[in-house]
PDB file of C-alpha atoms in Angstrom:
ATOM      1  CA  MET E   1      62.199 -71.927   2.280  1.00 37.00           C
ATOM      2  CA  PRO E   2      61.171 -68.296   1.808  1.00 44.00           C
ATOM      3  CA  LYS E   3      57.615 -67.636   2.972  1.00 41.00           C
ATOM      4  CA  VAL E   4      57.542 -64.049   1.788  1.00 37.00           C
ATOM      5  CA  ARG E   5      57.865 -63.408  -1.910  1.00 37.00           C
ATOM      6  CA  THR E   6      57.306 -60.315  -4.005  1.00 35.00           C
ATOM      7  CA  SER E   7      55.999 -62.086  -7.045  1.00 38.00           C
ATOM      8  CA  SER E   8      54.418 -65.301  -8.161  1.00 38.00           C
ATOM      9  CA  LEU E   9      54.553 -67.349 -11.314  1.00 37.00           C
ATOM     10  CA  SER E  10      50.966 -67.387 -12.403  1.00 36.00           C
ATOM     11  CA  ARG E  11      49.186 -66.592 -15.604  1.00 33.00           C
ATOM     12  CA  ARG E  12      49.385 -62.930 -14.644  1.00 35.00           C
ATOM     13  CA  GLY E  13      53.114 -63.083 -14.119  1.00 34.00           C
ATOM     14  CA  LEU E  14      53.943 -65.172 -17.174  1.00 37.00           C
ATOM     15  CA  LEU E  15      52.180 -64.524 -20.459  1.00 37.00           C
ATOM     16  CA  ALA E  16      50.686 -61.131 -19.751  1.00 36.00           C
ATOM     17  CA  ALA E  17      53.853 -59.618 -18.262  1.00 36.00           C
ATOM     18  CA  GLY E  18      51.758 -56.903 -16.705  1.00 42.00           C
ATOM     19  CA  GLY E  19      54.474 -56.237 -14.160  1.00 51.00           C
ATOM     20  CA  ALA E  20      56.628 -55.003 -17.018  1.00 52.00           C
ATOM     21  CA  VAL E  21      53.752 -52.906 -18.346  1.00 47.00           C
ATOM     22  CA  GLY E  22      53.026 -51.331 -14.974  1.00 55.00           C
ATOM     23  CA  LEU E  23      56.626 -50.751 -13.966  1.00 61.00           C
ATOM     24  CA  GLY E  24      57.422 -49.366 -17.394  1.00 59.00           C
ATOM     25  CA  ALA E  25      54.590 -46.874 -17.106  1.00 57.00           C
ATOM     26  CA  VAL E  26      55.693 -45.740 -13.648  1.00 58.00           C
ATOM     27  CA  LEU E  27      59.338 -45.459 -14.671  1.00 62.00           C
ATOM     28  CA  ALA E  28      58.427 -43.432 -17.726  1.00 58.00           C
ATOM     29  CA  ALA E  29      56.264 -41.117 -15.621  1.00 60.00           C
ATOM     30  CA  CYS E  30      58.845 -40.430 -12.912  1.00 63.00           C
ATOM     31  CA  GLY E  31      59.858 -36.793 -12.940  1.00 50.00           C
ATOM     32  CA  ASP E  32      57.149 -35.828 -15.438  1.00 53.00           C
ATOM     33  CA  GLU E  33      53.760 -34.183 -15.006  1.00 44.00           C
ATOM     34  CA  LYS E  34      52.048 -36.740 -17.217  1.00 43.00           C
ATOM     35  CA  LYS E  35      51.395 -40.168 -15.723  1.00 39.00           C
ATOM     36  CA  GLY E  36      50.741 -42.950 -17.581  1.00 39.00           C
ATOM     37  CA  SER E  37      47.619 -57.177 -20.995  1.00 37.00           C
ATOM     38  CA  GLY E  38      45.881 -59.905 -21.464  1.00 38.00           C
ATOM     39  CA  SER E  39      46.497 -63.615 -21.653  1.00 41.00           C
ATOM     40  CA  GLY E  40      46.282 -66.280 -24.269  1.00 45.00           C
ATOM     41  CA  SER E  41      44.519 -69.597 -24.021  1.00 53.00           C
ATOM     42  CA  GLY E  42      45.429 -72.500 -26.207  1.00 61.00           C
ATOM     43  CA  SER E  43      43.615 -75.776 -26.580  1.00 61.00           C
ATOM     44  CA  SER E  44      44.724 -79.244 -25.633  1.00 63.00           C
ATOM     45  CA  SER E  45      44.697 -82.325 -27.813  1.00 61.00           C
ATOM     46  CA  GLU E  46      44.840 -86.015 -27.022  1.00 62.00           C
ATOM     47  CA  LYS E  47      48.330 -87.538 -26.963  1.00 65.00           C
ATOM     48  CA  SER E  48      48.829 -91.282 -26.905  1.00 68.00           C
ATOM     49  CA  GLY E  49      51.654 -93.438 -25.659  1.00 82.00           C
ATOM     50  CA  PRO E  50      54.009 -93.088 -22.686  1.00 95.00           C
ATOM     51  CA  TRP E  51      54.576 -89.629 -21.242  1.00 98.00           C
ATOM     52  CA  THR E  52      57.787 -88.201 -19.780  1.00 98.00           C
ATOM     53  CA  PHE E  53      58.934 -84.757 -18.686  1.00 98.00           C
ATOM     54  CA  LYS E  54      62.289 -83.695 -17.227  1.00 98.00           C
ATOM     55  CA  ASP E  55      61.728 -81.003 -14.617  1.00 98.00           C
ATOM     56  CA  ASP E  56      63.979 -78.315 -13.147  1.00 97.00           C
ATOM     57  CA  ARG E  57      65.244 -80.650 -10.425  1.00 97.00           C
ATOM     58  CA  GLY E  58      66.714 -82.754 -13.194  1.00 97.00           C
ATOM     59  CA  LEU E  59      64.208 -85.499 -12.428  1.00 98.00           C
ATOM     60  CA  THR E  60      62.108 -87.184 -15.117  1.00 98.00           C
ATOM     61  CA  ALA E  61      58.436 -87.723 -14.372  1.00 98.00           C
ATOM     62  CA  LYS E  62      56.950 -90.716 -16.191  1.00 97.00           C
ATOM     63  CA  ALA E  63      53.491 -92.108 -16.868  1.00 97.00           C
ATOM     64  CA  LYS E  64      52.031 -94.789 -19.139  1.00 96.00           C
ATOM     65  CA  SER E  65      49.943 -92.117 -20.827  1.00 97.00           C
ATOM     66  CA  THR E  66      49.600 -88.329 -20.757  1.00 98.00           C
ATOM     67  CA  PRO E  67      48.355 -87.289 -17.290  1.00 98.00           C
ATOM     68  CA  LYS E  68      44.798 -85.980 -17.158  1.00 97.00           C
ATOM     69  CA  ASN E  69      44.132 -85.787 -13.426  1.00 98.00           C
ATOM     70  CA  ILE E  70      46.562 -82.978 -12.615  1.00 98.00           C
ATOM     71  CA  VAL E  71      46.985 -81.203  -9.285  1.00 98.00           C
ATOM     72  CA  ALA E  72      49.103 -78.064  -9.127  1.00 98.00           C
ATOM     73  CA  PHE E  73      50.158 -75.099  -7.050  1.00 97.00           C
ATOM     74  CA  THR E  74      47.605 -72.379  -7.786  1.00 96.00           C
ATOM     75  CA  GLY E  75      49.955 -70.087  -9.702  1.00 94.00           C
ATOM     76  CA  VAL E  76      51.231 -72.915 -11.895  1.00 96.00           C
ATOM     77  CA  ALA E  77      47.672 -74.141 -12.454  1.00 97.00           C
ATOM     78  CA  ALA E  78      46.757 -70.637 -13.644  1.00 95.00           C
ATOM     79  CA  ALA E  79      49.645 -70.661 -16.124  1.00 95.00           C
ATOM     80  CA  LEU E  80      48.676 -74.100 -17.446  1.00 97.00           C
ATOM     81  CA  HIS E  81      45.078 -72.919 -17.762  1.00 96.00           C
ATOM     82  CA  ASP E  82      46.175 -70.273 -20.244  1.00 94.00           C
ATOM     83  CA  TYR E  83      47.619 -72.994 -22.416  1.00 96.00           C
ATOM     84  CA  GLY E  84      44.345 -74.909 -22.287  1.00 95.00           C
ATOM     85  CA  ILE E  85      45.499 -77.445 -19.696  1.00 97.00           C
ATOM     86  CA  GLU E  86      43.023 -77.746 -16.829  1.00 97.00           C
ATOM     87  CA  VAL E  87      43.750 -79.198 -13.404  1.00 98.00           C
ATOM     88  CA  LYS E  88      41.527 -81.157 -11.039  1.00 98.00           C
ATOM     89  CA  GLY E  89      42.887 -79.714  -7.811  1.00 98.00           C
ATOM     90  CA  VAL E  90      45.019 -76.864  -6.520  1.00 98.00           C
ATOM     91  CA  PHE E  91      46.970 -75.967  -3.400  1.00 98.00           C
ATOM     92  CA  GLY E  92      48.269 -72.605  -2.278  1.00 96.00           C
ATOM     93  CA  PRO E  93      46.460 -69.236  -2.104  1.00 93.00           C
ATOM     94  CA  THR E  94      43.314 -69.724  -4.211  1.00 96.00           C
ATOM     95  CA  LYS E  95      40.347 -68.105  -2.476  1.00 95.00           C
ATOM     96  CA  THR E  96      40.247 -64.882  -0.470  1.00 90.00           C
ATOM     97  CA  LYS E  97      38.288 -64.431   2.741  1.00 89.00           C
ATOM     98  CA  ASP E  98      35.376 -62.959   0.811  1.00 90.00           C
ATOM     99  CA  GLY E  99      35.238 -65.992  -1.480  1.00 92.00           C
ATOM    100  CA  LYS E 100      36.777 -64.369  -4.532  1.00 92.00           C
ATOM    101  CA  ALA E 101      39.670 -65.758  -6.538  1.00 93.00           C
ATOM    102  CA  ASP E 102      43.085 -64.932  -5.122  1.00 91.00           C
ATOM    103  CA  VAL E 103      45.329 -62.889  -7.409  1.00 87.00           C
ATOM    104  CA  GLN E 104      47.548 -65.944  -7.846  1.00 90.00           C
ATOM    105  CA  ALA E 105      44.618 -67.878  -9.348  1.00 93.00           C
ATOM    106  CA  GLY E 106      44.727 -65.749 -12.498  1.00 91.00           C
ATOM    107  CA  ASP E 107      41.839 -66.720 -14.785  1.00 93.00           C
ATOM    108  CA  LEU E 108      41.118 -70.053 -13.107  1.00 95.00           C
ATOM    109  CA  ASP E 109      37.472 -70.757 -12.349  1.00 96.00           C
ATOM    110  CA  ILE E 110      38.105 -71.651  -8.728  1.00 96.00           C
ATOM    111  CA  SER E 111      34.599 -73.128  -8.394  1.00 96.00           C
ATOM    112  CA  LYS E 112      35.677 -75.945 -10.707  1.00 97.00           C
ATOM    113  CA  VAL E 113      38.784 -77.115  -8.875  1.00 97.00           C
ATOM    114  CA  GLU E 114      39.240 -78.970  -5.601  1.00 98.00           C
ATOM    115  CA  ILE E 115      41.122 -76.729  -3.175  1.00 98.00           C
ATOM    116  CA  LEU E 116      43.431 -78.957  -1.148  1.00 98.00           C
ATOM    117  CA  GLY E 117      44.977 -76.138   0.848  1.00 96.00           C
ATOM    118  CA  ASN E 118      44.599 -72.371   0.813  1.00 95.00           C
ATOM    119  CA  VAL E 119      47.390 -71.297   3.163  1.00 93.00           C
ATOM    120  CA  TRP E 120      50.989 -72.179   3.938  1.00 93.00           C
ATOM    121  CA  GLY E 121      51.324 -75.646   5.505  1.00 94.00           C
ATOM    122  CA  GLU E 122      47.846 -76.776   4.454  1.00 96.00           C
ATOM    123  CA  PHE E 123      47.491 -79.737   2.073  1.00 98.00           C
ATOM    124  CA  ASN E 124      44.679 -82.277   2.450  1.00 98.00           C
ATOM    125  CA  VAL E 125      46.329 -85.578   1.557  1.00 98.00           C
ATOM    126  CA  GLU E 126      43.052 -87.527   1.760  1.00 98.00           C
ATOM    127  CA  LYS E 127      41.334 -85.230  -0.746  1.00 98.00           C
ATOM    128  CA  TYR E 128      44.393 -85.406  -2.943  1.00 98.00           C
ATOM    129  CA  ALA E 129      44.321 -89.204  -2.975  1.00 98.00           C
ATOM    130  CA  ALA E 130      40.584 -89.191  -3.722  1.00 98.00           C
ATOM    131  CA  LEU E 131      41.206 -87.211  -6.912  1.00 98.00           C
ATOM    132  CA  GLY E 132      43.228 -90.107  -8.309  1.00 97.00           C
ATOM    133  CA  PRO E 133      46.118 -87.801  -9.178  1.00 98.00           C
ATOM    134  CA  GLU E 134      48.270 -88.615 -12.176  1.00 98.00           C
ATOM    135  CA  LEU E 135      50.625 -85.644 -11.845  1.00 98.00           C
ATOM    136  CA  LEU E 136      51.588 -83.067  -9.207  1.00 98.00           C
ATOM    137  CA  VAL E 137      53.097 -79.771 -10.412  1.00 98.00           C
ATOM    138  CA  THR E 138      54.512 -76.939  -8.335  1.00 97.00           C
ATOM    139  CA  ALA E 139      57.077 -74.147  -8.286  1.00 96.00           C
ATOM    140  CA  MET E 140      60.536 -74.251  -6.753  1.00 94.00           C
ATOM    141  CA  TRP E 141      62.239 -71.299  -5.007  1.00 91.00           C
ATOM    142  CA  GLU E 142      65.069 -73.396  -3.595  1.00 90.00           C
ATOM    143  CA  LYS E 143      66.610 -76.508  -5.076  1.00 91.00           C
ATOM    144  CA  ASP E 144      64.425 -79.586  -4.485  1.00 94.00           C
ATOM    145  CA  ALA E 145      61.997 -77.679  -2.215  1.00 94.00           C
ATOM    146  CA  LEU E 146      58.447 -78.107  -3.518  1.00 97.00           C
ATOM    147  CA  TRP E 147      56.511 -74.863  -3.057  1.00 96.00           C
ATOM    148  CA  TYR E 148      53.494 -75.230  -0.738  1.00 96.00           C
ATOM    149  CA  VAL E 149      53.990 -78.993  -0.370  1.00 97.00           C
ATOM    150  CA  PRO E 150      54.378 -79.426   3.420  1.00 97.00           C
ATOM    151  CA  ASP E 151      57.571 -81.167   4.495  1.00 95.00           C
ATOM    152  CA  GLU E 152      55.724 -83.228   7.104  1.00 96.00           C
ATOM    153  CA  SER E 153      53.408 -84.833   4.512  1.00 97.00           C
ATOM    154  CA  LYS E 154      55.662 -84.614   1.438  1.00 97.00           C
ATOM    155  CA  ASP E 155      56.581 -88.305   1.421  1.00 97.00           C
ATOM    156  CA  LYS E 156      52.928 -89.390   1.490  1.00 97.00           C
ATOM    157  CA  ILE E 157      52.020 -86.905  -1.234  1.00 98.00           C
ATOM    158  CA  LEU E 158      54.854 -87.844  -3.583  1.00 97.00           C
ATOM    159  CA  LYS E 159      54.020 -91.556  -3.364  1.00 97.00           C
ATOM    160  CA  LEU E 160      50.640 -90.966  -4.978  1.00 98.00           C
ATOM    161  CA  ALA E 161      51.701 -89.533  -8.334  1.00 98.00           C
ATOM    162  CA  PRO E 162      54.721 -88.354 -10.380  1.00 98.00           C
ATOM    163  CA  SER E 163      55.774 -84.784  -9.628  1.00 98.00           C
ATOM    164  CA  VAL E 164      57.187 -81.852 -11.604  1.00 98.00           C
ATOM    165  CA  ALA E 165      58.902 -78.784 -10.123  1.00 98.00           C
ATOM    166  CA  LEU E 166      59.655 -75.651 -12.158  1.00 97.00           C
ATOM    167  CA  TRP E 167      61.972 -72.853 -11.074  1.00 94.00           C
ATOM    168  CA  ALA E 168      60.403 -69.646  -9.784  1.00 90.00           C
ATOM    169  CA  ALA E 169      63.832 -68.347  -8.772  1.00 88.00           C
ATOM    170  CA  GLN E 170      67.283 -68.601 -10.346  1.00 85.00           C
ATOM    171  CA  THR E 171      65.612 -67.969 -13.695  1.00 91.00           C
ATOM    172  CA  THR E 172      64.019 -65.151 -15.657  1.00 92.00           C
ATOM    173  CA  ILE E 173      60.463 -64.694 -16.862  1.00 91.00           C
ATOM    174  CA  PRO E 174      61.240 -65.627 -20.504  1.00 93.00           C
ATOM    175  CA  LYS E 175      62.920 -68.841 -19.361  1.00 94.00           C
ATOM    176  CA  ALA E 176      60.085 -69.585 -16.947  1.00 93.00           C
ATOM    177  CA  ILE E 177      57.533 -69.035 -19.718  1.00 93.00           C
ATOM    178  CA  GLN E 178      59.386 -71.501 -21.890  1.00 95.00           C
ATOM    179  CA  ARG E 179      59.490 -74.155 -19.173  1.00 96.00           C
ATOM    180  CA  HIS E 180      55.764 -73.819 -18.465  1.00 96.00           C
ATOM    181  CA  GLU E 181      55.148 -73.975 -22.195  1.00 96.00           C
ATOM    182  CA  ASP E 182      57.307 -77.095 -22.479  1.00 97.00           C
ATOM    183  CA  LEU E 183      55.237 -78.765 -19.785  1.00 98.00           C
ATOM    184  CA  ALA E 184      51.944 -77.649 -21.311  1.00 97.00           C
ATOM    185  CA  ALA E 185      53.022 -78.944 -24.726  1.00 97.00           C
ATOM    186  CA  SER E 186      53.942 -82.300 -23.229  1.00 98.00           C
ATOM    187  CA  LEU E 187      50.447 -82.458 -21.748  1.00 98.00           C
ATOM    188  CA  GLY E 188      48.818 -81.831 -25.123  1.00 97.00           C
ATOM    189  CA  ALA E 189      48.542 -78.044 -25.384  1.00 97.00           C
ATOM    190  CA  ASP E 190      48.580 -76.335 -28.766  1.00 96.00           C
ATOM    191  CA  VAL E 191      51.315 -73.834 -27.949  1.00 95.00           C
ATOM    192  CA  LYS E 192      51.106 -72.341 -31.451  1.00 95.00           C
ATOM    193  CA  ALA E 193      47.506 -71.214 -30.929  1.00 95.00           C
ATOM    194  CA  ALA E 194      46.802 -67.652 -32.050  1.00 95.00           C
ATOM    195  CA  LYS E 195      45.900 -66.408 -28.567  1.00 92.00           C
ATOM    196  CA  ILE E 196      49.158 -67.713 -27.131  1.00 93.00           C
ATOM    197  CA  THR E 197      51.337 -66.217 -29.855  1.00 93.00           C
ATOM    198  CA  ALA E 198      49.453 -62.932 -29.445  1.00 94.00           C
ATOM    199  CA  ALA E 199      50.103 -63.000 -25.693  1.00 92.00           C
ATOM    200  CA  LYS E 200      53.794 -63.581 -26.332  1.00 92.00           C
ATOM    201  CA  ALA E 201      53.838 -60.597 -28.677  1.00 94.00           C
ATOM    202  CA  ARG E 202      52.302 -58.447 -25.934  1.00 94.00           C
ATOM    203  CA  PHE E 203      54.935 -59.715 -23.533  1.00 92.00           C
ATOM    204  CA  GLU E 204      57.736 -58.732 -25.891  1.00 94.00           C
ATOM    205  CA  LYS E 205      56.154 -55.321 -26.456  1.00 94.00           C
ATOM    206  CA  ALA E 206      55.902 -54.770 -22.693  1.00 93.00           C
ATOM    207  CA  ALA E 207      59.540 -55.787 -22.238  1.00 94.00           C
ATOM    208  CA  ALA E 208      60.632 -53.357 -24.942  1.00 95.00           C
ATOM    209  CA  ARG E 209      58.634 -50.587 -23.290  1.00 94.00           C
ATOM    210  CA  LEU E 210      60.246 -51.270 -19.924  1.00 94.00           C
ATOM    211  CA  ARG E 211      63.717 -51.350 -21.454  1.00 95.00           C
ATOM    212  CA  ALA E 212      63.083 -47.975 -23.107  1.00 96.00           C
ATOM    213  CA  ALA E 213      61.671 -46.480 -19.893  1.00 94.00           C
ATOM    214  CA  ALA E 214      64.637 -47.692 -17.847  1.00 94.00           C
ATOM    215  CA  LYS E 215      67.062 -46.289 -20.407  1.00 95.00           C
ATOM    216  CA  SER E 216      65.317 -42.915 -20.417  1.00 94.00           C
ATOM    217  CA  LYS E 217      65.389 -42.693 -16.599  1.00 91.00           C
ATOM    218  CA  PRO E 218      68.730 -44.302 -15.639  1.00 92.00           C
ATOM    219  CA  ASN E 219      68.823 -42.731 -12.166  1.00 91.00           C
ATOM    220  CA  ILE E 220      65.436 -44.031 -11.035  1.00 92.00           C
ATOM    221  CA  LYS E 221      65.793 -46.658  -8.304  1.00 92.00           C
ATOM    222  CA  VAL E 222      63.124 -49.235  -7.469  1.00 92.00           C
ATOM    223  CA  MET E 223      62.649 -51.018  -4.138  1.00 90.00           C
ATOM    224  CA  ILE E 224      60.812 -54.348  -3.973  1.00 90.00           C
ATOM    225  CA  GLY E 225      58.683 -54.494  -0.850  1.00 86.00           C
ATOM    226  CA  SER E 226      56.352 -56.868   0.934  1.00 85.00           C
ATOM    227  CA  ALA E 227      54.513 -55.680   4.019  1.00 83.00           C
ATOM    228  CA  SER E 228      53.256 -57.460   7.125  1.00 83.00           C
ATOM    229  CA  GLN E 229      51.899 -56.137  10.411  1.00 77.00           C
ATOM    230  CA  ASP E 230      55.285 -56.325  12.109  1.00 82.00           C
ATOM    231  CA  LEU E 231      57.876 -56.197   9.344  1.00 86.00           C
ATOM    232  CA  PHE E 232      58.633 -54.735   5.936  1.00 85.00           C
ATOM    233  CA  TYR E 233      60.558 -57.095   3.676  1.00 88.00           C
ATOM    234  CA  VAL E 234      62.913 -55.691   1.030  1.00 92.00           C
ATOM    235  CA  SER E 235      63.697 -58.287  -1.626  1.00 89.00           C
ATOM    236  CA  LEU E 236      66.792 -58.806  -3.719  1.00 91.00           C
ATOM    237  CA  ALA E 237      65.838 -58.417  -7.383  1.00 90.00           C
ATOM    238  CA  LYS E 238      67.969 -61.245  -8.714  1.00 91.00           C
ATOM    239  CA  THR E 239      66.196 -63.877  -6.615  1.00 88.00           C
ATOM    240  CA  SER E 240      62.846 -63.649  -8.448  1.00 87.00           C
ATOM    241  CA  ALA E 241      62.186 -64.483 -12.079  1.00 90.00           C
ATOM    242  CA  ASP E 242      60.296 -61.285 -12.872  1.00 90.00           C
ATOM    243  CA  THR E 243      62.501 -58.752 -11.109  1.00 90.00           C
ATOM    244  CA  LEU E 244      65.693 -60.409 -12.347  1.00 93.00           C
ATOM    245  CA  TYR E 245      64.339 -59.963 -15.855  1.00 94.00           C
ATOM    246  CA  PHE E 246      63.428 -56.333 -15.139  1.00 94.00           C
ATOM    247  CA  GLN E 247      67.003 -55.882 -13.923  1.00 94.00           C
ATOM    248  CA  GLU E 248      68.311 -57.352 -17.170  1.00 95.00           C
ATOM    249  CA  LEU E 249      66.120 -54.855 -19.017  1.00 96.00           C
ATOM    250  CA  GLY E 250      67.909 -52.023 -17.230  1.00 96.00           C
ATOM    251  CA  VAL E 251      65.842 -51.300 -14.127  1.00 95.00           C
ATOM    252  CA  LYS E 252      67.958 -50.220 -11.134  1.00 95.00           C
ATOM    253  CA  PHE E 253      66.936 -51.883  -7.868  1.00 94.00           C
ATOM    254  CA  VAL E 254      67.752 -51.286  -4.228  1.00 93.00           C
ATOM    255  CA  GLU E 255      70.099 -54.049  -3.039  1.00 92.00           C
ATOM    256  CA  PRO E 256      69.230 -54.951   0.555  1.00 92.00           C
ATOM    257  CA  LYS E 257      71.450 -56.762   3.033  1.00 92.00           C
ATOM    258  CA  VAL E 258      69.594 -60.047   2.840  1.00 85.00           C
ATOM    259  CA  ASN E 259      69.338 -62.634   5.579  1.00 83.00           C
ATOM    260  CA  ALA E 260      70.941 -66.084   5.506  1.00 83.00           C
ATOM    261  CA  ALA E 261      68.291 -67.453   3.152  1.00 80.00           C
ATOM    262  CA  GLY E 262      69.378 -64.847   0.606  1.00 81.00           C
ATOM    263  CA  PHE E 263      65.991 -63.578  -0.570  1.00 87.00           C
ATOM    264  CA  PHE E 264      65.145 -60.502   1.499  1.00 88.00           C
ATOM    265  CA  GLU E 265      65.981 -58.241   4.419  1.00 91.00           C
ATOM    266  CA  GLU E 266      63.508 -57.812   7.251  1.00 89.00           C
ATOM    267  CA  LEU E 267      63.047 -54.239   8.459  1.00 88.00           C
ATOM    268  CA  SER E 268      61.054 -53.024  11.425  1.00 88.00           C
ATOM    269  CA  TRP E 269      58.569 -50.296  10.562  1.00 81.00           C
ATOM    270  CA  GLU E 270      60.738 -47.838  12.479  1.00 84.00           C
ATOM    271  CA  ASN E 271      63.550 -48.574  10.011  1.00 84.00           C
ATOM    272  CA  VAL E 272      61.512 -48.840   6.835  1.00 84.00           C
ATOM    273  CA  ASP E 273      63.210 -45.690   5.503  1.00 85.00           C
ATOM    274  CA  LYS E 274      66.638 -47.376   5.491  1.00 91.00           C
ATOM    275  CA  TYR E 275      66.846 -47.293   1.696  1.00 90.00           C
ATOM    276  CA  ASP E 276      66.169 -44.449  -0.701  1.00 88.00           C
ATOM    277  CA  ALA E 277      63.913 -45.344  -3.604  1.00 89.00           C
ATOM    278  CA  ASP E 278      61.932 -43.484  -6.230  1.00 89.00           C
ATOM    279  CA  ILE E 279      59.461 -46.324  -6.767  1.00 88.00           C
ATOM    280  CA  ILE E 280      58.324 -49.007  -4.348  1.00 86.00           C
ATOM    281  CA  MET E 281      57.120 -52.123  -6.151  1.00 85.00           C
ATOM    282  CA  MET E 282      54.794 -53.902  -3.750  1.00 82.00           C
ATOM    283  CA  ASP E 283      53.746 -57.502  -3.225  1.00 76.00           C
ATOM    284  CA  ASN E 284      50.074 -57.729  -4.249  1.00 73.00           C
ATOM    285  CA  ARG E 285      49.345 -61.193  -2.860  1.00 71.00           C
ATOM    286  CA  SER E 286      46.536 -61.514  -0.341  1.00 66.00           C
ATOM    287  CA  SER E 287      49.041 -62.581   2.321  1.00 69.00           C
ATOM    288  CA  ALA E 288      50.677 -59.136   2.271  1.00 71.00           C
ATOM    289  CA  LEU E 289      49.389 -55.758   3.442  1.00 64.00           C
ATOM    290  CA  GLN E 290      48.446 -53.510   0.542  1.00 68.00           C
ATOM    291  CA  PRO E 291      49.456 -49.827   0.114  1.00 69.00           C
ATOM    292  CA  ASP E 292      46.159 -48.410   1.363  1.00 68.00           C
ATOM    293  CA  ALA E 293      46.866 -50.066   4.721  1.00 63.00           C
ATOM    294  CA  LEU E 294      50.392 -48.714   5.081  1.00 66.00           C
ATOM    295  CA  THR E 295      49.976 -44.977   5.586  1.00 63.00           C
ATOM    296  CA  SER E 296      49.992 -45.158   9.364  1.00 59.00           C
ATOM    297  CA  LYS E 297      53.015 -47.461   9.459  1.00 61.00           C
ATOM    298  CA  ALA E 298      55.515 -45.389   7.465  1.00 58.00           C
ATOM    299  CA  PRO E 299      57.663 -42.919   9.424  1.00 56.00           C
ATOM    300  CA  ALA E 300      56.250 -39.413   9.294  1.00 47.00           C
ATOM    301  CA  GLY E 301      59.125 -38.158   7.180  1.00 43.00           C
ATOM    302  CA  ARG E 302      58.522 -40.793   4.516  1.00 47.00           C
ATOM    303  CA  ARG E 303      54.759 -40.762   4.191  1.00 43.00           C
ATOM    304  CA  HIS E 304      55.061 -38.681   1.055  1.00 37.00           C
ATOM    305  CA  VAL E 305      56.657 -41.607  -0.805  1.00 42.00           C
ATOM    306  CA  ALA E 306      54.254 -42.916  -3.422  1.00 41.00           C
ATOM    307  CA  LEU E 307      53.720 -46.654  -3.304  1.00 43.00           C
ATOM    308  CA  ALA E 308      53.575 -47.964  -6.849  1.00 43.00           C
ATOM    309  CA  LEU E 309      51.602 -51.210  -6.659  1.00 40.00           C
ATOM    310  CA  VAL E 310      52.495 -53.300  -9.670  1.00 40.00           C
ATOM    311  CA  ARG E 311      49.785 -55.869 -10.215  1.00 36.00           C
ATOM    312  CA  PRO E 312      51.115 -58.505 -12.618  1.00 38.00           C
ATOM    313  CA  GLY E 313      48.935 -58.757 -15.678  1.00 34.00           C
ATOM    314  CA  GLN E 314      46.541 -55.978 -14.808  1.00 31.00           C
TER     315      GLN E 314
END
């Protein structure tokens, strides 16, 4: 399972499509002197009778009634929040060291959810059981692998409630939006609410802007990077929902020689200049080093390269 990703499916990556806005602005500005969001919240309504939902594993989750006590991976919880579906607990990066909401938490009020785990491999099964969970929801980067659900405790966790997994890879942002919307609707969300339709309109406008920018600058090449103390990871665009969609819109990406897992290539800092790129689209999660910390690591001959940090939804 890939532990380093360049994007996440959260409220900021789904409805707002800020990555498209930011990348479009940078693409349009390349070579010129001039440099150049929001989300929608619906409301939920009571639904009676049995509940079912077929997830992206092809499995159907079932309950006697619509689940109310929901626990989800932080990014998925943030997406559901925008549809008016609130969760009781979350797992995955939620709170930063200074106590603020992690970027993957989107607009979640993290003071109102039980945090079952904040880092990779951490999931408090006892706290989870105490919540009386009726549904577990998470992302899926590889078939049948539940994102941030530890393998060693997975069996215990899955015995406590039905589970739903939605693709974060092998899909595009529009398709991922639809699947999150399908789930939210099944849980009682009003997906026709004005704020949601307005957010979709902003998404489509951002996509059109990116398509136009890519068309106007066909020779601009973008590299997707994620930085750690020891390595610089270059990701393959087609493996992530957002960057695959950007690629479909016409953005040209560096194609690294990925490792066996197929998601990224690991480069030492001495070899970080292996690929030529006009724009470097960086991972903005708290687990990755940010551009202001990278100046000393880049080879002297490449320190002039501008790091374009694309913050989804901002």
